[in-house]
CSV table of C-alpha atoms in Angstrom, one decimal:
chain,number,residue,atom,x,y,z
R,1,UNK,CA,-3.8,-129.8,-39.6
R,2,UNK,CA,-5.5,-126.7,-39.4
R,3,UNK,CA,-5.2,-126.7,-35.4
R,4,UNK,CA,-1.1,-127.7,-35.6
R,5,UNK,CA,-1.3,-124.8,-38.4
R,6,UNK,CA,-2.2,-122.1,-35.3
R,7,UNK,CA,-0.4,-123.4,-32.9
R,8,UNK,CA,2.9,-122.7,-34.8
R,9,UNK,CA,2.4,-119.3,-35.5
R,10,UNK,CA,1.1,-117.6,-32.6
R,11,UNK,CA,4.2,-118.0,-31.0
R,12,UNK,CA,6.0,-116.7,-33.7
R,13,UNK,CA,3.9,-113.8,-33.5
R,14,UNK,CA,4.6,-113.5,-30.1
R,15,UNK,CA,8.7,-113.8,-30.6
R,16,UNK,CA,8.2,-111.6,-33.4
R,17,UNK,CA,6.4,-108.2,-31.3
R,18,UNK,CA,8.8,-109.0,-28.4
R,19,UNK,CA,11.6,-108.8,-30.9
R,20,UNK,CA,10.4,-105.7,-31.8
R,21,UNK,CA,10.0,-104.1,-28.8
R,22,UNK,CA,13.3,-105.6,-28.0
R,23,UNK,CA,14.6,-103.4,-30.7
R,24,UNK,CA,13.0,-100.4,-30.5
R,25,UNK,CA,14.0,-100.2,-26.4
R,26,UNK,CA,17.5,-101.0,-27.0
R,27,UNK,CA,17.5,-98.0,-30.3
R,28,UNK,CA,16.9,-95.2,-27.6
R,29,UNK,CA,19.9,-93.8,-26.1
R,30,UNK,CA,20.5,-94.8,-22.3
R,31,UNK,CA,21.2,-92.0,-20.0
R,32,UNK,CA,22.7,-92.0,-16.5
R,33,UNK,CA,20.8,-89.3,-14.3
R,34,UNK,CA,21.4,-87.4,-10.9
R,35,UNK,CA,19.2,-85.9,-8.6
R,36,UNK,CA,19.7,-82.4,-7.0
R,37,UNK,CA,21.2,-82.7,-3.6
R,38,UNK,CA,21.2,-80.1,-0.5
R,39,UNK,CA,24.4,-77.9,-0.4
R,40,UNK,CA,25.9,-78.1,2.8
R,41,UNK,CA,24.9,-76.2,5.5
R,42,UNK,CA,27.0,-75.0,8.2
R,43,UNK,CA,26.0,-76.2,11.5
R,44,UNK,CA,26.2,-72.7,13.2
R,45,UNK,CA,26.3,-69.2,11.9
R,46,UNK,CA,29.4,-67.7,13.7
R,47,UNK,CA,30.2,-64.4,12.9
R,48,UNK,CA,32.3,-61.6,13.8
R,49,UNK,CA,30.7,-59.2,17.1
R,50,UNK,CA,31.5,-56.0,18.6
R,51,UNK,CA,31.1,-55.4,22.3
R,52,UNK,CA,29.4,-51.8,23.4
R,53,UNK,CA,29.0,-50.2,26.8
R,54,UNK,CA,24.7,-50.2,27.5
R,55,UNK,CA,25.5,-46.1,27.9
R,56,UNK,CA,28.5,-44.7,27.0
R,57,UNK,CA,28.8,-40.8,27.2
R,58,UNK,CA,31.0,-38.0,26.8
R,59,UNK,CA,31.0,-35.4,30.0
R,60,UNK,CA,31.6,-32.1,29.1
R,61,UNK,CA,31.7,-28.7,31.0
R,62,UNK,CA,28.9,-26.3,31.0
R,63,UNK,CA,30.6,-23.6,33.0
R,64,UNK,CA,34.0,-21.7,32.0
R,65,UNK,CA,37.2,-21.8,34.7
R,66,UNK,CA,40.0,-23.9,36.5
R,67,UNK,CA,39.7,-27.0,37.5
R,68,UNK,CA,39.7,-27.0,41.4
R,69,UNK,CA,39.1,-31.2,41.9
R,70,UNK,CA,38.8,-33.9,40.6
R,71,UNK,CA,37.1,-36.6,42.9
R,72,UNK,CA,37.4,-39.5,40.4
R,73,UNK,CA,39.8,-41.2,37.8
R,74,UNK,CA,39.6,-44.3,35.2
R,75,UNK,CA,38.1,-47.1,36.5
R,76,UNK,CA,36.1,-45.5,39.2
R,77,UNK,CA,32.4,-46.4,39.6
R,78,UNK,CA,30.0,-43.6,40.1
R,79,UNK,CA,26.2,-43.3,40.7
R,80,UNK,CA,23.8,-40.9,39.2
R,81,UNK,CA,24.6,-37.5,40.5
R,82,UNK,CA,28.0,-38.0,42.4
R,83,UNK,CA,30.0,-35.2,42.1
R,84,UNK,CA,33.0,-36.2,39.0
R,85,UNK,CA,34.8,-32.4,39.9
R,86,UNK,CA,34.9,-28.9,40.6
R,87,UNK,CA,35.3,-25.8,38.3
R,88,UNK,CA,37.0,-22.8,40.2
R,89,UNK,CA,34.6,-19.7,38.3
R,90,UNK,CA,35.8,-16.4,40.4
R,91,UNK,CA,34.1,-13.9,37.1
R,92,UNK,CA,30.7,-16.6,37.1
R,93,UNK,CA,30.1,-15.6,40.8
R,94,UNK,CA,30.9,-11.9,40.5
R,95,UNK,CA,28.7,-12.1,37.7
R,96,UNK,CA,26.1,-13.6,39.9
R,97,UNK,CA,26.9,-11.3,42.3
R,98,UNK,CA,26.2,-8.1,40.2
R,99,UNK,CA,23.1,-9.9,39.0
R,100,UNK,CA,21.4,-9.9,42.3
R,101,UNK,CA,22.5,-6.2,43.2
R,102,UNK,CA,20.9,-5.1,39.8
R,103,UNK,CA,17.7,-7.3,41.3
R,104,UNK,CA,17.3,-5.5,44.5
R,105,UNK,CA,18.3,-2.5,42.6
R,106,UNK,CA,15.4,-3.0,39.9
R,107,UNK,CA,12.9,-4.1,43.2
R,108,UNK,CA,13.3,-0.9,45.0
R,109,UNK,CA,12.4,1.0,42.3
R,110,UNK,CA,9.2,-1.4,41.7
R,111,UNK,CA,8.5,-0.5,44.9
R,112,UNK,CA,8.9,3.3,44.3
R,113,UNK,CA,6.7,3.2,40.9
R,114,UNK,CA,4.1,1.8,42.2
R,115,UNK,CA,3.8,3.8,45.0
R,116,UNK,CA,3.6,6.5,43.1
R,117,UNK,CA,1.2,4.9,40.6
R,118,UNK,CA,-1.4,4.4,43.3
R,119,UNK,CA,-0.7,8.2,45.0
R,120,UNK,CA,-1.3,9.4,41.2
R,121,UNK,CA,-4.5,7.2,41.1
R,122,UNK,CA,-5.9,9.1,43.9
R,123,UNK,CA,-5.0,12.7,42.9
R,124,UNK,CA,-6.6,11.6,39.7
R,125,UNK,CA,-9.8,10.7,41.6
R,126,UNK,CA,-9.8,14.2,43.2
R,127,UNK,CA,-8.7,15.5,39.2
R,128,UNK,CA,-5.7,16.9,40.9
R,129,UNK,CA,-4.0,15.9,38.0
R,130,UNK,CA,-4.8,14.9,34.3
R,131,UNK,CA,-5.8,11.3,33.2
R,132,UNK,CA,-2.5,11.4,31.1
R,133,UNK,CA,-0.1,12.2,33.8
R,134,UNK,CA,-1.7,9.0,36.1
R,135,UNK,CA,-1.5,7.1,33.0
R,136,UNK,CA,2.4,7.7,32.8
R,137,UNK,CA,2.9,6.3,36.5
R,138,UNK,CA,0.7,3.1,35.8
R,139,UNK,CA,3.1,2.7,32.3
R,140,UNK,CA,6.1,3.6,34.4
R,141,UNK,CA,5.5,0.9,36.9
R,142,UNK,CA,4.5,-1.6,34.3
R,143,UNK,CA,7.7,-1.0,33.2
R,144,UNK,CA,9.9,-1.5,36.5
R,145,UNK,CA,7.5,-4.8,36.7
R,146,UNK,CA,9.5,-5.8,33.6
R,147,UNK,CA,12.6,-5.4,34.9
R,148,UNK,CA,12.3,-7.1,37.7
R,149,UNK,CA,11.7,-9.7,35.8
R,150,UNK,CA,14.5,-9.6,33.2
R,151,UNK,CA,16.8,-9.5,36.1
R,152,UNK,CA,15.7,-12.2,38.1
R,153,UNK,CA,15.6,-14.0,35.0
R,154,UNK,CA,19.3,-13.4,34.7
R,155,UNK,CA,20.2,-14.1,38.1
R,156,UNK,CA,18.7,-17.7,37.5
R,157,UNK,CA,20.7,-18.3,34.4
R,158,UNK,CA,23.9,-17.2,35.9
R,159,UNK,CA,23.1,-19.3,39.1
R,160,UNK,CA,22.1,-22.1,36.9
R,161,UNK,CA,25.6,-22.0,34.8
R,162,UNK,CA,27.2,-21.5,38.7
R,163,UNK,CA,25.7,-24.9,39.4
R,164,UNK,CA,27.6,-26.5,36.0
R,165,UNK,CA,30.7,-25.4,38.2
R,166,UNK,CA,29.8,-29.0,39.9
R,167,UNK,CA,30.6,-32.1,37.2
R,168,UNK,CA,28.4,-34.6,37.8
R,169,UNK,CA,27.3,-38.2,37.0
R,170,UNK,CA,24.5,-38.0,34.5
R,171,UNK,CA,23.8,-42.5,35.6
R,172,UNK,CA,25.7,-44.9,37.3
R,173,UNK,CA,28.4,-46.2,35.5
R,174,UNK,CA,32.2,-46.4,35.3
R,175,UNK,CA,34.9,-43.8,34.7
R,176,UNK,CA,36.6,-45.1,31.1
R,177,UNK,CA,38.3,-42.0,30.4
R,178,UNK,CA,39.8,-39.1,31.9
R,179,UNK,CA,41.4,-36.0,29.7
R,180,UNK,CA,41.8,-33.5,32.5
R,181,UNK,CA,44.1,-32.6,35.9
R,182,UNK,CA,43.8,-30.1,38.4
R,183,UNK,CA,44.8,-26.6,37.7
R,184,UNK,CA,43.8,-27.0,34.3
R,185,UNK,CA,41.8,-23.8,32.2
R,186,UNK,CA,38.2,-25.7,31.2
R,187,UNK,CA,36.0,-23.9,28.4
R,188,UNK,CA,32.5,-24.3,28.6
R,189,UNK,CA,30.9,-25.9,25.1
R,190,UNK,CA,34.5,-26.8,24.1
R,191,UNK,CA,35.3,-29.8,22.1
R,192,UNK,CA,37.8,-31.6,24.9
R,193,UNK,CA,35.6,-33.9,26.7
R,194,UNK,CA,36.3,-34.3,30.5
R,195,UNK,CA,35.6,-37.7,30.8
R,196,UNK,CA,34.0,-40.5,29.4
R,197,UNK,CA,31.4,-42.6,31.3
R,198,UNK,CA,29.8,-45.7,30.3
R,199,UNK,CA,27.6,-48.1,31.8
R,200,UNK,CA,28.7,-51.9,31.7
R,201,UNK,CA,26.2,-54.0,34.0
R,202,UNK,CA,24.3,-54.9,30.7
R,203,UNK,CA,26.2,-54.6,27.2
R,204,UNK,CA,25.5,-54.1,23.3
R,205,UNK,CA,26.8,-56.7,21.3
R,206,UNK,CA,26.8,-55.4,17.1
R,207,UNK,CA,26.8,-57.9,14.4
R,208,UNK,CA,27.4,-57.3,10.6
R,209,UNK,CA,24.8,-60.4,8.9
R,210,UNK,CA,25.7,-60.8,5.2
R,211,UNK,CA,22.6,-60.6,3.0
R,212,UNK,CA,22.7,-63.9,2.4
R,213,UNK,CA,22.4,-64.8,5.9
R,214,UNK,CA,20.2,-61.5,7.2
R,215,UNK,CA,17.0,-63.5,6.8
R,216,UNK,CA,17.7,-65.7,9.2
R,217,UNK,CA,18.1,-63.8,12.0
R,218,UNK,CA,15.2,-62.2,13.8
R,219,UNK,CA,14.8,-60.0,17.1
R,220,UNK,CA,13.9,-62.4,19.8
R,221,UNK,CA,15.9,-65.1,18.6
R,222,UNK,CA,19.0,-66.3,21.0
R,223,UNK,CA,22.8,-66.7,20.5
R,224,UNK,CA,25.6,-67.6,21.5
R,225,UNK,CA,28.9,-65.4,22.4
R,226,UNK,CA,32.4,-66.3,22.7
R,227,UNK,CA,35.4,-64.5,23.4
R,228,UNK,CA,38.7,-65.4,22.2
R,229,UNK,CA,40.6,-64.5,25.8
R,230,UNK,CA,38.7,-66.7,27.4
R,231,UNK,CA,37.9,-69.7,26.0
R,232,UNK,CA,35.6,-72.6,27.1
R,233,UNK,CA,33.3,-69.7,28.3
R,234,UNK,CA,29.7,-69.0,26.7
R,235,UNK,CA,28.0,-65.9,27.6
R,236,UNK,CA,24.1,-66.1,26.2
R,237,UNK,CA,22.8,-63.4,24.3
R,238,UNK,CA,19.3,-62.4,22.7
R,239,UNK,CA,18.7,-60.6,19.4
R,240,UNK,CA,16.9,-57.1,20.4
R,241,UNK,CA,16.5,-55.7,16.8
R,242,UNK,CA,18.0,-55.2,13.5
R,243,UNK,CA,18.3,-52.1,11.0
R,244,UNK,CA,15.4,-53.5,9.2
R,245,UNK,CA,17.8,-52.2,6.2
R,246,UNK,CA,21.2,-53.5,4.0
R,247,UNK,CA,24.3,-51.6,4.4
R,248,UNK,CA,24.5,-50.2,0.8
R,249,UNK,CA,28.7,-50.7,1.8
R,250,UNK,CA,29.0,-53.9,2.5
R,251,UNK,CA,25.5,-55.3,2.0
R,252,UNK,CA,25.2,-56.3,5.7
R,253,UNK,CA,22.4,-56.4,8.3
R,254,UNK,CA,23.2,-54.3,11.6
R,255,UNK,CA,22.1,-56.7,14.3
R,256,UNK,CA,22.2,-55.4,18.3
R,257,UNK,CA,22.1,-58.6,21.1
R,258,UNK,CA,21.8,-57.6,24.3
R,259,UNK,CA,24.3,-59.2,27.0
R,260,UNK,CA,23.7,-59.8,31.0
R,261,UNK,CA,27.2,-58.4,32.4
R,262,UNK,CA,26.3,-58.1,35.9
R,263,UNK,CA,30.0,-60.0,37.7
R,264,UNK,CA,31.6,-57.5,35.1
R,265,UNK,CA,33.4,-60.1,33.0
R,266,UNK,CA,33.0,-58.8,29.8
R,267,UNK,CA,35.4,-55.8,29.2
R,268,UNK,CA,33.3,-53.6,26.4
R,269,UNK,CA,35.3,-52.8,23.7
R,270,UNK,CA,36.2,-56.3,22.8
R,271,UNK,CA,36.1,-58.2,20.2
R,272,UNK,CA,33.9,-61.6,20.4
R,273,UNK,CA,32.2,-64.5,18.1
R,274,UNK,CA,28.2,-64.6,18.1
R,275,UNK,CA,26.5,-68.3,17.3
R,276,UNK,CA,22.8,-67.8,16.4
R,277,UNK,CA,20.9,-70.4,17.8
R,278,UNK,CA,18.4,-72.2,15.6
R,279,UNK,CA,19.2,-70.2,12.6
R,280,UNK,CA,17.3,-71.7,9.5
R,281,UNK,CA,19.3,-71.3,6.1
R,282,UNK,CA,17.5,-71.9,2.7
R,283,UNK,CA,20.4,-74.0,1.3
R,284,UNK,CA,20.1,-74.4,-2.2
R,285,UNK,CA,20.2,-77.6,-4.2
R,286,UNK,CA,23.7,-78.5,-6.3
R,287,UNK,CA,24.1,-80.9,-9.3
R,288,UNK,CA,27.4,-82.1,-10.7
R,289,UNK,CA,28.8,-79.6,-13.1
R,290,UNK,CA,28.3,-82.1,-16.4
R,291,UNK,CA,24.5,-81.8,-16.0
R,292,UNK,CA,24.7,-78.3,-17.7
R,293,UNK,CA,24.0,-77.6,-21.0
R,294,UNK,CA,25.2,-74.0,-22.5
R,295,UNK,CA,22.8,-72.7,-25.1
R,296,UNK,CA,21.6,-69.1,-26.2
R,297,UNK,CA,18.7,-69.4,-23.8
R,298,UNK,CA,21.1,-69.6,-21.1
R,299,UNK,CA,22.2,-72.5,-18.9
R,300,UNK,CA,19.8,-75.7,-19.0
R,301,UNK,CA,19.4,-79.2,-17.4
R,302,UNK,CA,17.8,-82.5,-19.1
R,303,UNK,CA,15.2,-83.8,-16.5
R,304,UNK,CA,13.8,-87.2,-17.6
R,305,UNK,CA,9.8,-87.1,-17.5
R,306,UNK,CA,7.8,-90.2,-16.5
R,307,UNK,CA,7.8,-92.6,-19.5
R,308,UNK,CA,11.6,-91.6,-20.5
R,309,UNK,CA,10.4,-88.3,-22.1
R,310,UNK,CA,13.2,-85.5,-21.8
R,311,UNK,CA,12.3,-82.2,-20.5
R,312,UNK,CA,14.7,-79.4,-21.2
R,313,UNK,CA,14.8,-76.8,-18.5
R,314,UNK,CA,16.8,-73.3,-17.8
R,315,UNK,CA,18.3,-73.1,-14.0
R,316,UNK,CA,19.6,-70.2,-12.3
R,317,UNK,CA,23.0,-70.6,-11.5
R,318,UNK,CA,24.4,-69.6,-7.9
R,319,UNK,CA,28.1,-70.3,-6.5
R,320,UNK,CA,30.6,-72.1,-8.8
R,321,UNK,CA,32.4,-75.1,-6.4
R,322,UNK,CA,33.8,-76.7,-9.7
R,323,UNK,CA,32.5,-80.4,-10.1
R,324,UNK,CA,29.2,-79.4,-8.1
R,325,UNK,CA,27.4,-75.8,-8.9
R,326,UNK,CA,24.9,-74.4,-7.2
R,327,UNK,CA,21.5,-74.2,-8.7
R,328,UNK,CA,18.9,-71.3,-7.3
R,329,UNK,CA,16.1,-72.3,-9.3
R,330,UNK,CA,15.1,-74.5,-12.1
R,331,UNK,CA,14.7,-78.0,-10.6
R,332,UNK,CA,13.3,-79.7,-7.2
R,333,UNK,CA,15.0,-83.1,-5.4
R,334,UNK,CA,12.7,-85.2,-7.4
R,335,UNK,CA,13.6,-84.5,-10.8
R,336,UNK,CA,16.1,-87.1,-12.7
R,337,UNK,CA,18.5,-85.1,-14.5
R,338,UNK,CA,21.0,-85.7,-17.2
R,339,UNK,CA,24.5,-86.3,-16.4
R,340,UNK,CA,26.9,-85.5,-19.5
R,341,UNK,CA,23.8,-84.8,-21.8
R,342,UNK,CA,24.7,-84.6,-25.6
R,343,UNK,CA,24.6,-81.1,-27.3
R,344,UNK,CA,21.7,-82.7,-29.8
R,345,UNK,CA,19.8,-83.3,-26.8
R,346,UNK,CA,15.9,-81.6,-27.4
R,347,UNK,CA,12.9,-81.4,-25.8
R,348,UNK,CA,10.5,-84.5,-25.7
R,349,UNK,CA,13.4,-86.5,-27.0
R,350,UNK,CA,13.1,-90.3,-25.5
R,351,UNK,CA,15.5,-92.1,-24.0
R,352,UNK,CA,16.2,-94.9,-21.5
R,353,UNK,CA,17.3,-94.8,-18.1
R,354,UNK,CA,20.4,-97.0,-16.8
R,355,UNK,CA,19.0,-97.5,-13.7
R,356,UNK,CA,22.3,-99.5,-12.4
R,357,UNK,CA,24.0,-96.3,-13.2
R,358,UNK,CA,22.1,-93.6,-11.3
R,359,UNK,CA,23.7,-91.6,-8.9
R,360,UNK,CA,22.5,-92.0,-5.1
């Protein structure tokens, strides 16, 4: 009897603790739970470009008059030192002229002074005349010696400033601009330009990189560039440097790419679309917007520990889509979070997860 006694109530004792456990399972509240998904990323960064000339420069006159030529006009390609124009300067030359007749002017009377200065030099070693009189003709040919030099210092300026007279190509390039005609009055340092040169063989391509995206970028790294009038074509670019600073503005990144133009395709000026290649963006992750719990520590997520323990945690919040929010920092793509968590959610609360119910 004893045995049969046993055998009947260990199972009893076994219905009763699974019972139990039964019931204290099914008393904890069943969640349904998310995890943090990648935003999406685009799959290039395109973004606005401006096209620059390698060299572009203004050409100005040096040298006052009329202009007597003009040997080029837009669109003309020029080599280093070819002769843009001529600058008819009649006072310039006369000028020059005078100069060098004041020079052999202030030579002959080197020439005098010092011939005196010696002849004084040897009356003064026969003390035909005092030390202070030879003195005077050594000081007074010193002095010519000066002159001389002041003039022909002149008479190089004003033949250096004749030379201006010629305009010329400071590096090969092309003519992109021409603001002057023949027979017209040209001032020397004045603020019209002549023309305009630039040099096209190679171009600079400017980018404005949103902070966001700046990081991304780096010198070295090549791109893509596409122009709108002529579609289907690619023209490859390479990233020579950056500011290394934001635009306080519009909190962009200055980028310069340098472009091969060689066949003279690309017109500078224009207006084009840069794709970096192999640009890496830290996308952030996004949960549904009914993970978020709105408390006076700020915005929080319930992330459900191993063993069903609940973990409250505050997130950073980062670009609003509506159903899906960004999150910038808080969680990691492991964590199981809480979707439409009750206010009276705490910390180290337990619950149970409805594991047909969790979001892929």
């Amino acid at each position: 009897m004893l045995v049969g006694a046993a055998a009947g109530i260990v199972p009893r004792r076994h219905q009763q603790a699974a019972v139990r456990a039964e019931t204290l399972e099914l008393a904890l509240p069943t969640v349904a739970v998310v995890v943090p998904s990648p935003g999406k990323a685009a799959s290039s960064l395109a973004l606005p470009a401006e096209i620059r000339p390698w060299l572009d420069a203004p050409i100005y006159a040096r040298a006052s008059g009329y202009l007597k030529r003009r040997w080029v006009d837009i669109g003309t390609t020029v080599t280093n030192g070819q002769l843009l124009a001529e600058i008819d300067a009649p006072e310039l030359e006369r000028d020059l002229e005078r100069a060098r007749a004041e020079l052999a002017q202030a030579e002959a009377a080197l020439a005098l002074a010092k011939t005196t200065a010696e002849r004084w030099n040897e009356l003064l070693r026969s003390k035909h005349v005092s030390a202070q009189e030879a003195a005077e003709k050594q000081a007074d040919y010193q002095l010519k010696a000066a002159s001389v030099e002041a003039v022909k210092a002149t008479v190089r300026r004003l033949a250096d400033l004749l030379a201006f007279t010629h305009v010329t190509a400071p590096f090969d390039g092309v003519i992109t601009a021409r603001n002057t005609d023949v027979g017209e009055l040209i001032a020397a340092g004045g603020e019209k330009e002549l023309f305009r040169l630039a040099q096209t063989r190679q171009l600079r391509v400017y980018v404005r990189v949103p902070q966001s995206l700046a990081r991304a970028v780096v010198p070295g790294q090549t791109a893509q560039m596409t122009i709108p009038e002529m579609p289907g074509r690619v023209f490859p670019a390479t990233v020579v440097r950056t500011s290394g600073a934001m635009s306080a503005d519009s909190r962009t990144l200055l980028t310069e790419l340098e472009v091969d133009n060689e066949k003279g395709e690309i017109l500078a000026g224009s207006f084009a679309q840069v794709s970096f290649d192999g640009a890496k963006l830290e996308v952030p992750l996004t949960l549904p917007a009914n993970t978020l719990l709105f408390r006076a520590d700020g915005p929080q997520v319930g992330v459900v520990l191993a063993g069903g323990k609940v973990a409250l945690r505050s997130v950073r919040l980062g670009r609003d889509f509506g159903s899906v929010v960004e999150i910038l920092a808080g969680v990691t793509p492991a964590d199981r979070v809480i979707l439409n968590p009750p206010d009276s959610l705490i910390d180290g609360a337990m619950v149970r997860v409805a594991e047909a119910a969790m979001a892929e």
